[in-house]
Amino acid sequence: IFNRMEQKNKFIYILPVMFGFFIMGFCDLVGISVTYAKEQFQWTETQAGFLPSMVFLWFFILSVPTAMLMNRIGRKNTVLLSMLFTFAGMVLPFIDFSETSCYVAFALLGIGNTILQVSLNPLLANVVQGKGLTSSLTAGQFVKAISSFVGPLLAGYCSAALGNWALMFPIYAVVTLISSAWLFLTPIQREKVEGETSSFPATLKLLGDNKILLLFFAQRIVFFIYNFDILNRICNIAQFFSFGFV
C-alpha cells in the first residue's frame, strides 16, 4: 500500500514536468508555418528560409547564458521563464498577424524553446532519481514527438475548418498557459547548488580543452543536421495535409 501511495505521489510531480516536453515540441511548428506563411505573405525563398533561423539561432546564442541563469534562479523558475516567452510568442500572432509579428513570434518561440531545452531535463532529475531517470527522459522525447506530429494536423484543421491556419497559435497559447500553471502549482524542491556559479568567461575557457572543443562542434553539427531533417519532414507532412484538407 505504501509503495503504491509513494508511486502515486511521484506521478504528481512527474506529470507537469513531462507536459513540458509537449511544449518543447512547439519549435517544430516553424516547419509547417513556413509553408503557410510563404503562401500568405507571398514570400521569396530567402524570406521563407529566414523564418526557421529565427527559432534555431537562439540555441547557439543562449545555451550557455541560460545554464548560468538556471544556477542562479533554479531549474523550475527557468522552465517557467521559458514558458513565458513561449506564451508571448503564441499570443502575438493572434493580436497582430503580419510579416513582422510572424518573425518576432518565432523569435520568442525560439528563445523560450532554448531556455526550456536547457532547463527541463535537469528539472526532471529533481523529481526522478536513479534508474528511472533514463526511461523518463525517453518518455519525454516521445511526448515531444507527439507534439511535433500534432502540429501539421492542427494547422491543417484550422486552415480547412476554421478558415485560418494562424488560429492554431492561440490554441498553443492556452496549452502553454495550462502547462505553466500546472508546473507553478506543483511543489518541487529546489536543487542545491554546490560551490560558486560559473561565470561566462570561465565557461568559454572550457573550449580550450581539445576534447571538449571537438565534442562541442560535433554536437552543433548533429543539432543542425537533426533540425534540418525535422524541418524537411514536417514541411513534407504539411504539404500533404494542406492538399488533403483543401
JSON list of C-alpha atoms in Angstrom, two decimals:
[
{"chain": "A", "resi": 1, "resn": "ILE", "atom": "CA", "xyz": [0.00, 0.00, 0.00]},
{"chain": "A", "resi": 2, "resn": "PHE", "atom": "CA", "xyz": [2.76, 2.45, 0.93]},
{"chain": "A", "resi": 3, "resn": "ASN", "atom": "CA", "xyz": [4.62, 1.66, -2.30]},
{"chain": "A", "resi": 4, "resn": "ARG", "atom": "CA", "xyz": [1.50, 2.45, -4.32]},
{"chain": "A", "resi": 5, "resn": "MET", "atom": "CA", "xyz": [0.99, 5.72, -2.46]},
{"chain": "A", "resi": 6, "resn": "GLU", "atom": "CA", "xyz": [4.62, 6.66, -2.98]},
{"chain": "A", "resi": 7, "resn": "GLN", "atom": "CA", "xyz": [4.39, 5.88, -6.69]},
{"chain": "A", "resi": 8, "resn": "LYS", "atom": "CA", "xyz": [1.19, 7.92, -6.98]},
{"chain": "A", "resi": 9, "resn": "ASN", "atom": "CA", "xyz": [2.86, 10.86, -5.26]},
{"chain": "A", "resi": 10, "resn": "LYS", "atom": "CA", "xyz": [5.78, 10.67, -7.69]},
{"chain": "A", "resi": 11, "resn": "PHE", "atom": "CA", "xyz": [3.39, 10.96, -10.64]},
{"chain": "A", "resi": 12, "resn": "ILE", "atom": "CA", "xyz": [2.01, 14.17, -9.15]},
{"chain": "A", "resi": 13, "resn": "TYR", "atom": "CA", "xyz": [5.46, 15.72, -9.55]},
{"chain": "A", "resi": 14, "resn": "ILE", "atom": "CA", "xyz": [6.45, 13.97, -12.78]},
{"chain": "A", "resi": 15, "resn": "LEU", "atom": "CA", "xyz": [3.39, 14.70, -14.94]},
{"chain": "A", "resi": 16, "resn": "PRO", "atom": "CA", "xyz": [3.65, 18.54, -15.05]},
{"chain": "A", "resi": 17, "resn": "VAL", "atom": "CA", "xyz": [7.34, 18.21, -15.90]},
{"chain": "A", "resi": 18, "resn": "MET", "atom": "CA", "xyz": [6.58, 15.67, -18.65]},
{"chain": "A", "resi": 19, "resn": "PHE", "atom": "CA", "xyz": [3.96, 18.04, -20.04]},
{"chain": "A", "resi": 20, "resn": "GLY", "atom": "CA", "xyz": [6.84, 20.47, -20.55]},
{"chain": "A", "resi": 21, "resn": "PHE", "atom": "CA", "xyz": [8.19, 18.15, -23.25]},
{"chain": "A", "resi": 22, "resn": "PHE", "atom": "CA", "xyz": [4.96, 18.72, -25.16]},
{"chain": "A", "resi": 23, "resn": "ILE", "atom": "CA", "xyz": [5.67, 22.46, -25.03]},
{"chain": "A", "resi": 24, "resn": "MET", "atom": "CA", "xyz": [9.20, 21.72, -26.20]},
{"chain": "A", "resi": 25, "resn": "GLY", "atom": "CA", "xyz": [7.78, 20.28, -29.41]},
{"chain": "A", "resi": 26, "resn": "PHE", "atom": "CA", "xyz": [6.29, 23.65, -30.35]},
{"chain": "A", "resi": 27, "resn": "CYS", "atom": "CA", "xyz": [9.55, 24.69, -32.02]},
{"chain": "A", "resi": 28, "resn": "ASP", "atom": "CA", "xyz": [8.73, 22.27, -34.84]},
{"chain": "A", "resi": 29, "resn": "LEU", "atom": "CA", "xyz": [5.75, 24.47, -35.71]},
{"chain": "A", "resi": 30, "resn": "VAL", "atom": "CA", "xyz": [8.17, 26.53, -37.77]},
{"chain": "A", "resi": 31, "resn": "GLY", "atom": "CA", "xyz": [8.23, 23.77, -40.39]},
{"chain": "A", "resi": 32, "resn": "ILE", "atom": "CA", "xyz": [4.56, 23.94, -41.24]},
{"chain": "A", "resi": 33, "resn": "SER", "atom": "CA", "xyz": [4.42, 27.69, -40.66]},
{"chain": "A", "resi": 34, "resn": "VAL", "atom": "CA", "xyz": [6.98, 28.27, -43.42]},
{"chain": "A", "resi": 35, "resn": "THR", "atom": "CA", "xyz": [4.63, 26.56, -45.88]},
{"chain": "A", "resi": 36, "resn": "TYR", "atom": "CA", "xyz": [1.57, 28.60, -44.92]},
{"chain": "A", "resi": 37, "resn": "ALA", "atom": "CA", "xyz": [3.33, 31.93, -44.29]},
{"chain": "A", "resi": 38, "resn": "LYS", "atom": "CA", "xyz": [5.16, 31.79, -47.60]},
{"chain": "A", "resi": 39, "resn": "GLU", "atom": "CA", "xyz": [1.84, 31.43, -49.41]},
{"chain": "A", "resi": 40, "resn": "GLN", "atom": "CA", "xyz": [0.00, 34.03, -47.31]},
{"chain": "A", "resi": 41, "resn": "PHE", "atom": "CA", "xyz": [2.67, 36.74, -47.40]},
{"chain": "A", "resi": 42, "resn": "GLN", "atom": "CA", "xyz": [3.98, 35.88, -50.87]},
{"chain": "A", "resi": 43, "resn": "TRP", "atom": "CA", "xyz": [7.48, 35.44, -49.51]},
{"chain": "A", "resi": 44, "resn": "THR", "atom": "CA", "xyz": [10.51, 34.62, -51.60]},
{"chain": "A", "resi": 45, "resn": "GLU", "atom": "CA", "xyz": [12.58, 31.52, -50.83]},
{"chain": "A", "resi": 46, "resn": "THR", "atom": "CA", "xyz": [15.05, 33.71, -48.93]},
{"chain": "A", "resi": 47, "resn": "GLN", "atom": "CA", "xyz": [12.36, 35.31, -46.77]},
{"chain": "A", "resi": 48, "resn": "ALA", "atom": "CA", "xyz": [10.75, 31.94, -46.04]},
{"chain": "A", "resi": 49, "resn": "GLY", "atom": "CA", "xyz": [14.11, 30.37, -45.24]},
{"chain": "A", "resi": 50, "resn": "PHE", "atom": "CA", "xyz": [14.84, 33.13, -42.73]},
{"chain": "A", "resi": 51, "resn": "LEU", "atom": "CA", "xyz": [11.91, 32.07, -40.52]},
{"chain": "A", "resi": 52, "resn": "PRO", "atom": "CA", "xyz": [13.48, 28.82, -39.19]},
{"chain": "A", "resi": 53, "resn": "SER", "atom": "CA", "xyz": [16.67, 30.72, -38.34]},
{"chain": "A", "resi": 54, "resn": "MET", "atom": "CA", "xyz": [14.60, 32.98, -36.06]},
{"chain": "A", "resi": 55, "resn": "VAL", "atom": "CA", "xyz": [13.88, 29.85, -34.00]},
{"chain": "A", "resi": 56, "resn": "PHE", "atom": "CA", "xyz": [17.10, 27.88, -34.03]},
{"chain": "A", "resi": 57, "resn": "LEU", "atom": "CA", "xyz": [19.59, 30.77, -33.90]},
{"chain": "A", "resi": 58, "resn": "TRP", "atom": "CA", "xyz": [18.93, 31.17, -30.19]},
{"chain": "A", "resi": 59, "resn": "PHE", "atom": "CA", "xyz": [20.18, 27.69, -29.37]},
{"chain": "A", "resi": 60, "resn": "PHE", "atom": "CA", "xyz": [23.66, 28.82, -30.33]},
{"chain": "A", "resi": 61, "resn": "ILE", "atom": "CA", "xyz": [23.43, 32.19, -28.55]},
{"chain": "A", "resi": 62, "resn": "LEU", "atom": "CA", "xyz": [21.56, 31.45, -25.32]},
{"chain": "A", "resi": 63, "resn": "SER", "atom": "CA", "xyz": [22.53, 27.92, -24.29]},
{"chain": "A", "resi": 64, "resn": "VAL", "atom": "CA", "xyz": [25.45, 28.90, -22.05]},
{"chain": "A", "resi": 65, "resn": "PRO", "atom": "CA", "xyz": [23.84, 32.04, -20.53]},
{"chain": "A", "resi": 66, "resn": "THR", "atom": "CA", "xyz": [20.70, 30.02, -19.77]},
{"chain": "A", "resi": 67, "resn": "ALA", "atom": "CA", "xyz": [22.71, 27.40, -17.89]},
{"chain": "A", "resi": 68, "resn": "MET", "atom": "CA", "xyz": [24.28, 30.12, -15.74]},
{"chain": "A", "resi": 69, "resn": "LEU", "atom": "CA", "xyz": [20.89, 31.74, -15.14]},
{"chain": "A", "resi": 70, "resn": "MET", "atom": "CA", "xyz": [19.46, 28.37, -14.12]},
{"chain": "A", "resi": 71, "resn": "ASN", "atom": "CA", "xyz": [22.11, 28.04, -11.41]},
{"chain": "A", "resi": 72, "resn": "ARG", "atom": "CA", "xyz": [21.03, 31.39, -10.01]},
{"chain": "A", "resi": 73, "resn": "ILE", "atom": "CA", "xyz": [17.23, 31.21, -10.09]},
{"chain": "A", "resi": 74, "resn": "GLY", "atom": "CA", "xyz": [16.67, 27.43, -10.04]},
{"chain": "A", "resi": 75, "resn": "ARG", "atom": "CA", "xyz": [15.54, 24.89, -12.61]},
{"chain": "A", "resi": 76, "resn": "LYS", "atom": "CA", "xyz": [11.81, 25.23, -12.05]},
{"chain": "A", "resi": 77, "resn": "ASN", "atom": "CA", "xyz": [11.87, 29.02, -12.33]},
{"chain": "A", "resi": 78, "resn": "THR", "atom": "CA", "xyz": [13.93, 28.75, -15.51]},
{"chain": "A", "resi": 79, "resn": "VAL", "atom": "CA", "xyz": [11.37, 26.39, -17.05]},
{"chain": "A", "resi": 80, "resn": "LEU", "atom": "CA", "xyz": [8.59, 28.80, -16.08]},
{"chain": "A", "resi": 81, "resn": "LEU", "atom": "CA", "xyz": [10.55, 31.64, -17.69]},
{"chain": "A", "resi": 82, "resn": "SER", "atom": "CA", "xyz": [10.80, 29.64, -20.91]},
{"chain": "A", "resi": 83, "resn": "MET", "atom": "CA", "xyz": [7.05, 29.15, -20.95]},
{"chain": "A", "resi": 84, "resn": "LEU", "atom": "CA", "xyz": [6.55, 32.89, -20.51]},
{"chain": "A", "resi": 85, "resn": "PHE", "atom": "CA", "xyz": [8.49, 33.51, -23.72]},
{"chain": "A", "resi": 86, "resn": "THR", "atom": "CA", "xyz": [6.63, 30.69, -25.46]},
{"chain": "A", "resi": 87, "resn": "PHE", "atom": "CA", "xyz": [3.26, 32.06, -24.37]},
{"chain": "A", "resi": 88, "resn": "ALA", "atom": "CA", "xyz": [4.18, 35.54, -25.62]},
{"chain": "A", "resi": 89, "resn": "GLY", "atom": "CA", "xyz": [5.24, 34.07, -28.96]},
{"chain": "A", "resi": 90, "resn": "MET", "atom": "CA", "xyz": [1.96, 32.20, -29.35]},
{"chain": "A", "resi": 91, "resn": "VAL", "atom": "CA", "xyz": [-0.24, 35.15, -28.34]},
{"chain": "A", "resi": 92, "resn": "LEU", "atom": "CA", "xyz": [1.41, 37.73, -30.60]},
{"chain": "A", "resi": 93, "resn": "PRO", "atom": "CA", "xyz": [0.11, 36.37, -33.95]},
{"chain": "A", "resi": 94, "resn": "PHE", "atom": "CA", "xyz": [-3.41, 36.32, -32.51]},
{"chain": "A", "resi": 95, "resn": "ILE", "atom": "CA", "xyz": [-3.16, 40.01, -31.56]},
{"chain": "A", "resi": 96, "resn": "ASP", "atom": "CA", "xyz": [-1.47, 41.21, -34.75]},
{"chain": "A", "resi": 97, "resn": "PHE", "atom": "CA", "xyz": [-0.61, 38.78, -37.52]},
{"chain": "A", "resi": 98, "resn": "SER", "atom": "CA", "xyz": [1.73, 40.39, -40.03]},
{"chain": "A", "resi": 99, "resn": "GLU", "atom": "CA", "xyz": [5.08, 39.60, -41.58]},
{"chain": "A", "resi": 100, "resn": "THR", "atom": "CA", "xyz": [6.93, 41.39, -38.78]},
{"chain": "A", "resi": 101, "resn": "SER", "atom": "CA", "xyz": [4.90, 39.87, -35.97]},
{"chain": "A", "resi": 102, "resn": "CYS", "atom": "CA", "xyz": [5.38, 36.42, -37.53]},
{"chain": "A", "resi": 103, "resn": "TYR", "atom": "CA", "xyz": [9.16, 36.79, -37.36]},
{"chain": "A", "resi": 104, "resn": "VAL", "atom": "CA", "xyz": [9.02, 38.21, -33.83]},
{"chain": "A", "resi": 105, "resn": "ALA", "atom": "CA", "xyz": [6.67, 35.45, -32.67]},
{"chain": "A", "resi": 106, "resn": "PHE", "atom": "CA", "xyz": [9.01, 32.71, -33.82]},
{"chain": "A", "resi": 107, "resn": "ALA", "atom": "CA", "xyz": [11.98, 34.52, -32.32]},
{"chain": "A", "resi": 108, "resn": "LEU", "atom": "CA", "xyz": [10.18, 34.49, -28.97]},
{"chain": "A", "resi": 109, "resn": "LEU", "atom": "CA", "xyz": [9.32, 30.83, -29.52]},
{"chain": "A", "resi": 110, "resn": "GLY", "atom": "CA", "xyz": [12.97, 30.09, -30.23]},
{"chain": "A", "resi": 111, "resn": "ILE", "atom": "CA", "xyz": [14.12, 31.90, -27.09]},
{"chain": "A", "resi": 112, "resn": "GLY", "atom": "CA", "xyz": [11.56, 30.07, -24.98]},
{"chain": "A", "resi": 113, "resn": "ASN", "atom": "CA", "xyz": [12.42, 26.72, -26.51]},
{"chain": "A", "resi": 114, "resn": "THR", "atom": "CA", "xyz": [16.14, 27.23, -25.97]},
{"chain": "A", "resi": 115, "resn": "ILE", "atom": "CA", "xyz": [15.61, 28.02, -22.30]},
{"chain": "A", "resi": 116, "resn": "LEU", "atom": "CA", "xyz": [13.26, 25.05, -21.99]},
{"chain": "A", "resi": 117, "resn": "GLN", "atom": "CA", "xyz": [15.64, 22.56, -23.60]},
{"chain": "A", "resi": 118, "resn": "VAL", "atom": "CA", "xyz": [18.45, 23.65, -21.28]},
{"chain": "A", "resi": 119, "resn": "SER", "atom": "CA", "xyz": [16.41, 23.50, -18.07]},
{"chain": "A", "resi": 120, "resn": "LEU", "atom": "CA", "xyz": [13.71, 20.83, -18.48]},
{"chain": "A", "resi": 121, "resn": "ASN", "atom": "CA", "xyz": [15.94, 17.73, -18.39]},
{"chain": "A", "resi": 122, "resn": "PRO", "atom": "CA", "xyz": [17.69, 18.90, -15.20]},
{"chain": "A", "resi": 123, "resn": "LEU", "atom": "CA", "xyz": [14.30, 19.67, -13.65]},
{"chain": "A", "resi": 124, "resn": "LEU", "atom": "CA", "xyz": [13.17, 16.13, -14.41]},
{"chain": "A", "resi": 125, "resn": "ALA", "atom": "CA", "xyz": [16.21, 14.93, -12.46]},
{"chain": "A", "resi": 126, "resn": "ASN", "atom": "CA", "xyz": [14.77, 16.78, -9.43]},
{"chain": "A", "resi": 127, "resn": "VAL", "atom": "CA", "xyz": [11.73, 14.51, -9.36]},
{"chain": "A", "resi": 128, "resn": "VAL", "atom": "CA", "xyz": [13.12, 11.27, -10.80]},
{"chain": "A", "resi": 129, "resn": "GLN", "atom": "CA", "xyz": [16.30, 9.69, -9.49]},
{"chain": "A", "resi": 130, "resn": "GLY", "atom": "CA", "xyz": [18.28, 6.58, -10.23]},
{"chain": "A", "resi": 131, "resn": "LYS", "atom": "CA", "xyz": [17.39, 4.13, -12.97]},
{"chain": "A", "resi": 132, "resn": "GLY", "atom": "CA", "xyz": [14.02, 5.75, -13.60]},
{"chain": "A", "resi": 133, "resn": "LEU", "atom": "CA", "xyz": [15.61, 8.92, -14.98]},
{"chain": "A", "resi": 134, "resn": "THR", "atom": "CA", "xyz": [16.74, 7.34, -18.26]},
{"chain": "A", "resi": 135, "resn": "SER", "atom": "CA", "xyz": [13.31, 5.89, -19.02]},
{"chain": "A", "resi": 136, "resn": "SER", "atom": "CA", "xyz": [11.66, 9.19, -18.05]},
{"chain": "A", "resi": 137, "resn": "LEU", "atom": "CA", "xyz": [13.90, 11.13, -20.45]},
{"chain": "A", "resi": 138, "resn": "THR", "atom": "CA", "xyz": [12.99, 8.66, -23.20]},
{"chain": "A", "resi": 139, "resn": "ALA", "atom": "CA", "xyz": [9.30, 9.11, -22.39]},
{"chain": "A", "resi": 140, "resn": "GLY", "atom": "CA", "xyz": [9.79, 12.86, -22.54]},
{"chain": "A", "resi": 141, "resn": "GLN", "atom": "CA", "xyz": [11.18, 12.64, -26.07]},
{"chain": "A", "resi": 142, "resn": "PHE", "atom": "CA", "xyz": [8.17, 10.51, -27.01]},
{"chain": "A", "resi": 143, "resn": "VAL", "atom": "CA", "xyz": [5.85, 13.25, -25.70]},
{"chain": "A", "resi": 144, "resn": "LYS", "atom": "CA", "xyz": [7.84, 15.83, -27.71]},
{"chain": "A", "resi": 145, "resn": "ALA", "atom": "CA", "xyz": [7.45, 13.69, -30.83]},
{"chain": "A", "resi": 146, "resn": "ILE", "atom": "CA", "xyz": [3.67, 13.62, -30.31]},
{"chain": "A", "resi": 147, "resn": "SER", "atom": "CA", "xyz": [3.68, 17.41, -30.12]},
{"chain": "A", "resi": 148, "resn": "SER", "atom": "CA", "xyz": [5.66, 17.63, -33.36]},
{"chain": "A", "resi": 149, "resn": "PHE", "atom": "CA", "xyz": [3.24, 15.26, -35.08]},
{"chain": "A", "resi": 150, "resn": "VAL", "atom": "CA", "xyz": [0.14, 17.13, -33.92]},
{"chain": "A", "resi": 151, "resn": "GLY", "atom": "CA", "xyz": [1.34, 20.48, -35.37]},
{"chain": "A", "resi": 152, "resn": "PRO", "atom": "CA", "xyz": [0.65, 19.81, -39.08]},
{"chain": "A", "resi": 153, "resn": "LEU", "atom": "CA", "xyz": [-2.68, 18.16, -38.24]},
{"chain": "A", "resi": 154, "resn": "LEU", "atom": "CA", "xyz": [-3.82, 21.13, -36.16]},
{"chain": "A", "resi": 155, "resn": "ALA", "atom": "CA", "xyz": [-2.67, 23.68, -38.74]},
{"chain": "A", "resi": 156, "resn": "GLY", "atom": "CA", "xyz": [-4.46, 21.79, -41.49]},
{"chain": "A", "resi": 157, "resn": "TYR", "atom": "CA", "xyz": [-7.63, 21.60, -39.42]},
{"chain": "A", "resi": 158, "resn": "CYS", "atom": "CA", "xyz": [-7.54, 25.32, -38.56]},
{"chain": "A", "resi": 159, "resn": "SER", "atom": "CA", "xyz": [-6.99, 26.17, -42.22]},
{"chain": "A", "resi": 160, "resn": "ALA", "atom": "CA", "xyz": [-9.79, 23.95, -43.52]},
{"chain": "A", "resi": 161, "resn": "ALA", "atom": "CA", "xyz": [-12.40, 24.08, -40.76]},
{"chain": "A", "resi": 162, "resn": "LEU", "atom": "CA", "xyz": [-11.77, 27.50, -39.20]},
{"chain": "A", "resi": 163, "resn": "GLY", "atom": "CA", "xyz": [-10.57, 29.35, -42.27]},
{"chain": "A", "resi": 164, "resn": "ASN", "atom": "CA", "xyz": [-7.18, 30.46, -40.95]},
{"chain": "A", "resi": 165, "resn": "TRP", "atom": "CA", "xyz": [-4.14, 28.34, -40.13]},
{"chain": "A", "resi": 166, "resn": "ALA", "atom": "CA", "xyz": [-2.89, 31.03, -37.70]},
{"chain": "A", "resi": 167, "resn": "LEU", "atom": "CA", "xyz": [-5.72, 30.16, -35.29]},
{"chain": "A", "resi": 168, "resn": "MET", "atom": "CA", "xyz": [-3.50, 27.33, -34.08]},
{"chain": "A", "resi": 169, "resn": "PHE", "atom": "CA", "xyz": [-1.38, 29.91, -32.23]},
{"chain": "A", "resi": 170, "resn": "PRO", "atom": "CA", "xyz": [-3.98, 30.86, -29.57]},
{"chain": "A", "resi": 171, "resn": "ILE", "atom": "CA", "xyz": [-4.67, 27.14, -29.07]},
{"chain": "A", "resi": 172, "resn": "TYR", "atom": "CA", "xyz": [-1.00, 26.58, -28.33]},
{"chain": "A", "resi": 173, "resn": "ALA", "atom": "CA", "xyz": [-1.02, 29.67, -26.11]},
{"chain": "A", "resi": 174, "resn": "VAL", "atom": "CA", "xyz": [-3.77, 28.15, -23.97]},
{"chain": "A", "resi": 175, "resn": "VAL", "atom": "CA", "xyz": [-1.89, 24.84, -23.76]},
{"chain": "A", "resi": 176, "resn": "THR", "atom": "CA", "xyz": [1.26, 26.71, -22.68]},
{"chain": "A", "resi": 177, "resn": "LEU", "atom": "CA", "xyz": [-0.71, 28.62, -20.04]},
{"chain": "A", "resi": 178, "resn": "ILE", "atom": "CA", "xyz": [-2.14, 25.38, -18.65]},
{"chain": "A", "resi": 179, "resn": "SER", "atom": "CA", "xyz": [1.31, 23.80, -18.52]},
{"chain": "A", "resi": 180, "resn": "SER", "atom": "CA", "xyz": [2.76, 26.86, -16.78]},
{"chain": "A", "resi": 181, "resn": "ALA", "atom": "CA", "xyz": [0.01, 26.97, -14.15]},
{"chain": "A", "resi": 182, "resn": "TRP", "atom": "CA", "xyz": [0.28, 23.23, -13.52]},
{"chain": "A", "resi": 183, "resn": "LEU", "atom": "CA", "xyz": [4.03, 23.40, -13.00]},
{"chain": "A", "resi": 184, "resn": "PHE", "atom": "CA", "xyz": [3.81, 26.57, -10.91]},
{"chain": "A", "resi": 185, "resn": "LEU", "atom": "CA", "xyz": [1.32, 24.96, -8.54]},
{"chain": "A", "resi": 186, "resn": "THR", "atom": "CA", "xyz": [3.38, 21.77, -8.20]},
{"chain": "A", "resi": 187, "resn": "PRO", "atom": "CA", "xyz": [5.75, 21.97, -5.22]},
{"chain": "A", "resi": 188, "resn": "ILE", "atom": "CA", "xyz": [9.13, 20.78, -6.49]},
{"chain": "A", "resi": 189, "resn": "GLN", "atom": "CA", "xyz": [12.03, 21.11, -4.11]},
{"chain": "A", "resi": 190, "resn": "ARG", "atom": "CA", "xyz": [14.76, 23.35, -5.43]},
{"chain": "A", "resi": 191, "resn": "GLU", "atom": "CA", "xyz": [18.10, 21.71, -6.08]},
{"chain": "A", "resi": 192, "resn": "LYS", "atom": "CA", "xyz": [21.16, 22.62, -4.03]},
{"chain": "A", "resi": 193, "resn": "VAL", "atom": "CA", "xyz": [23.94, 24.35, -5.93]},
{"chain": "A", "resi": 194, "resn": "GLU", "atom": "CA", "xyz": [27.30, 23.36, -4.52]},
{"chain": "A", "resi": 195, "resn": "GLY", "atom": "CA", "xyz": [30.21, 25.76, -4.92]},
{"chain": "A", "resi": 196, "resn": "GLU", "atom": "CA", "xyz": [30.26, 29.02, -6.85]},
{"chain": "A", "resi": 197, "resn": "THR", "atom": "CA", "xyz": [28.29, 29.61, -10.03]},
{"chain": "A", "resi": 198, "resn": "SER", "atom": "CA", "xyz": [30.47, 29.52, -13.13]},
{"chain": "A", "resi": 199, "resn": "SER", "atom": "CA", "xyz": [30.93, 32.78, -14.99]},
{"chain": "A", "resi": 200, "resn": "PHE", "atom": "CA", "xyz": [30.60, 33.16, -18.76]},
{"chain": "A", "resi": 201, "resn": "PRO", "atom": "CA", "xyz": [34.37, 33.60, -19.36]},
{"chain": "A", "resi": 202, "resn": "ALA", "atom": "CA", "xyz": [35.09, 30.55, -17.18]},
{"chain": "A", "resi": 203, "resn": "THR", "atom": "CA", "xyz": [32.64, 28.52, -19.24]},
{"chain": "A", "resi": 204, "resn": "LEU", "atom": "CA", "xyz": [34.23, 29.62, -22.50]},
{"chain": "A", "resi": 205, "resn": "LYS", "atom": "CA", "xyz": [37.66, 28.62, -21.19]},
{"chain": "A", "resi": 206, "resn": "LEU", "atom": "CA", "xyz": [36.46, 25.00, -21.21]},
{"chain": "A", "resi": 207, "resn": "LEU", "atom": "CA", "xyz": [36.66, 25.16, -25.01]},
{"chain": "A", "resi": 208, "resn": "GLY", "atom": "CA", "xyz": [40.42, 25.38, -24.58]},
{"chain": "A", "resi": 209, "resn": "ASP", "atom": "CA", "xyz": [40.36, 21.62, -24.00]},
{"chain": "A", "resi": 210, "resn": "ASN", "atom": "CA", "xyz": [40.62, 20.00, -27.44]},
{"chain": "A", "resi": 211, "resn": "LYS", "atom": "CA", "xyz": [38.32, 17.12, -26.49]},
{"chain": "A", "resi": 212, "resn": "ILE", "atom": "CA", "xyz": [35.60, 19.46, -25.22]},
{"chain": "A", "resi": 213, "resn": "LEU", "atom": "CA", "xyz": [36.01, 21.68, -28.29]},
{"chain": "A", "resi": 214, "resn": "LEU", "atom": "CA", "xyz": [35.65, 18.69, -30.59]},
{"chain": "A", "resi": 215, "resn": "LEU", "atom": "CA", "xyz": [32.56, 17.45, -28.74]},
{"chain": "A", "resi": 216, "resn": "PHE", "atom": "CA", "xyz": [31.08, 20.97, -28.87]},
{"chain": "A", "resi": 217, "resn": "PHE", "atom": "CA", "xyz": [31.40, 21.23, -32.66]},
{"chain": "A", "resi": 218, "resn": "ALA", "atom": "CA", "xyz": [30.21, 17.64, -33.10]},
{"chain": "A", "resi": 219, "resn": "GLN", "atom": "CA", "xyz": [27.11, 18.40, -31.06]},
{"chain": "A", "resi": 220, "resn": "ARG", "atom": "CA", "xyz": [26.43, 21.56, -33.09]},
{"chain": "A", "resi": 221, "resn": "ILE", "atom": "CA", "xyz": [26.76, 19.63, -36.37]},
{"chain": "A", "resi": 222, "resn": "VAL", "atom": "CA", "xyz": [24.43, 16.88, -35.16]},
{"chain": "A", "resi": 223, "resn": "PHE", "atom": "CA", "xyz": [21.98, 19.54, -33.93]},
{"chain": "A", "resi": 224, "resn": "PHE", "atom": "CA", "xyz": [21.80, 21.32, -37.29]},
{"chain": "A", "resi": 225, "resn": "ILE", "atom": "CA", "xyz": [21.54, 18.07, -39.27]},
{"chain": "A", "resi": 226, "resn": "TYR", "atom": "CA", "xyz": [18.79, 16.83, -36.95]},
{"chain": "A", "resi": 227, "resn": "ASN", "atom": "CA", "xyz": [16.75, 20.03, -37.16]},
{"chain": "A", "resi": 228, "resn": "PHE", "atom": "CA", "xyz": [17.21, 20.28, -40.92]},
{"chain": "A", "resi": 229, "resn": "ASP", "atom": "CA", "xyz": [15.84, 16.75, -41.24]},
{"chain": "A", "resi": 230, "resn": "ILE", "atom": "CA", "xyz": [12.95, 17.51, -38.89]},
{"chain": "A", "resi": 231, "resn": "LEU", "atom": "CA", "xyz": [12.04, 20.68, -40.79]},
{"chain": "A", "resi": 232, "resn": "ASN", "atom": "CA", "xyz": [12.21, 18.86, -44.11]},
{"chain": "A", "resi": 233, "resn": "ARG", "atom": "CA", "xyz": [9.91, 16.09, -42.87]},
{"chain": "A", "resi": 234, "resn": "ILE", "atom": "CA", "xyz": [7.44, 18.49, -41.29]},
{"chain": "A", "resi": 235, "resn": "CYS", "atom": "CA", "xyz": [7.29, 20.59, -44.47]},
{"chain": "A", "resi": 236, "resn": "ASN", "atom": "CA", "xyz": [6.52, 17.44, -46.48]},
{"chain": "A", "resi": 237, "resn": "ILE", "atom": "CA", "xyz": [3.81, 16.44, -43.98]},
{"chain": "A", "resi": 238, "resn": "ALA", "atom": "CA", "xyz": [2.43, 19.99, -44.05]},
{"chain": "A", "resi": 239, "resn": "GLN", "atom": "CA", "xyz": [2.17, 19.96, -47.84]},
{"chain": "A", "resi": 240, "resn": "PHE", "atom": "CA", "xyz": [0.48, 16.57, -47.74]},
{"chain": "A", "resi": 241, "resn": "PHE", "atom": "CA", "xyz": [-2.16, 17.66, -45.24]},
{"chain": "A", "resi": 242, "resn": "SER", "atom": "CA", "xyz": [-2.67, 21.08, -46.83]},
{"chain": "A", "resi": 243, "resn": "PHE", "atom": "CA", "xyz": [-3.52, 19.39, -50.13]},
{"chain": "A", "resi": 244, "resn": "GLY", "atom": "CA", "xyz": [-5.56, 16.80, -48.30]},
{"chain": "A", "resi": 245, "resn": "PHE", "atom": "CA", "xyz": [-7.75, 19.32, -46.50]},
{"chain": "A", "resi": 246, "resn": "VAL", "atom": "CA", "xyz": [-8.25, 21.67, -49.44]}
]
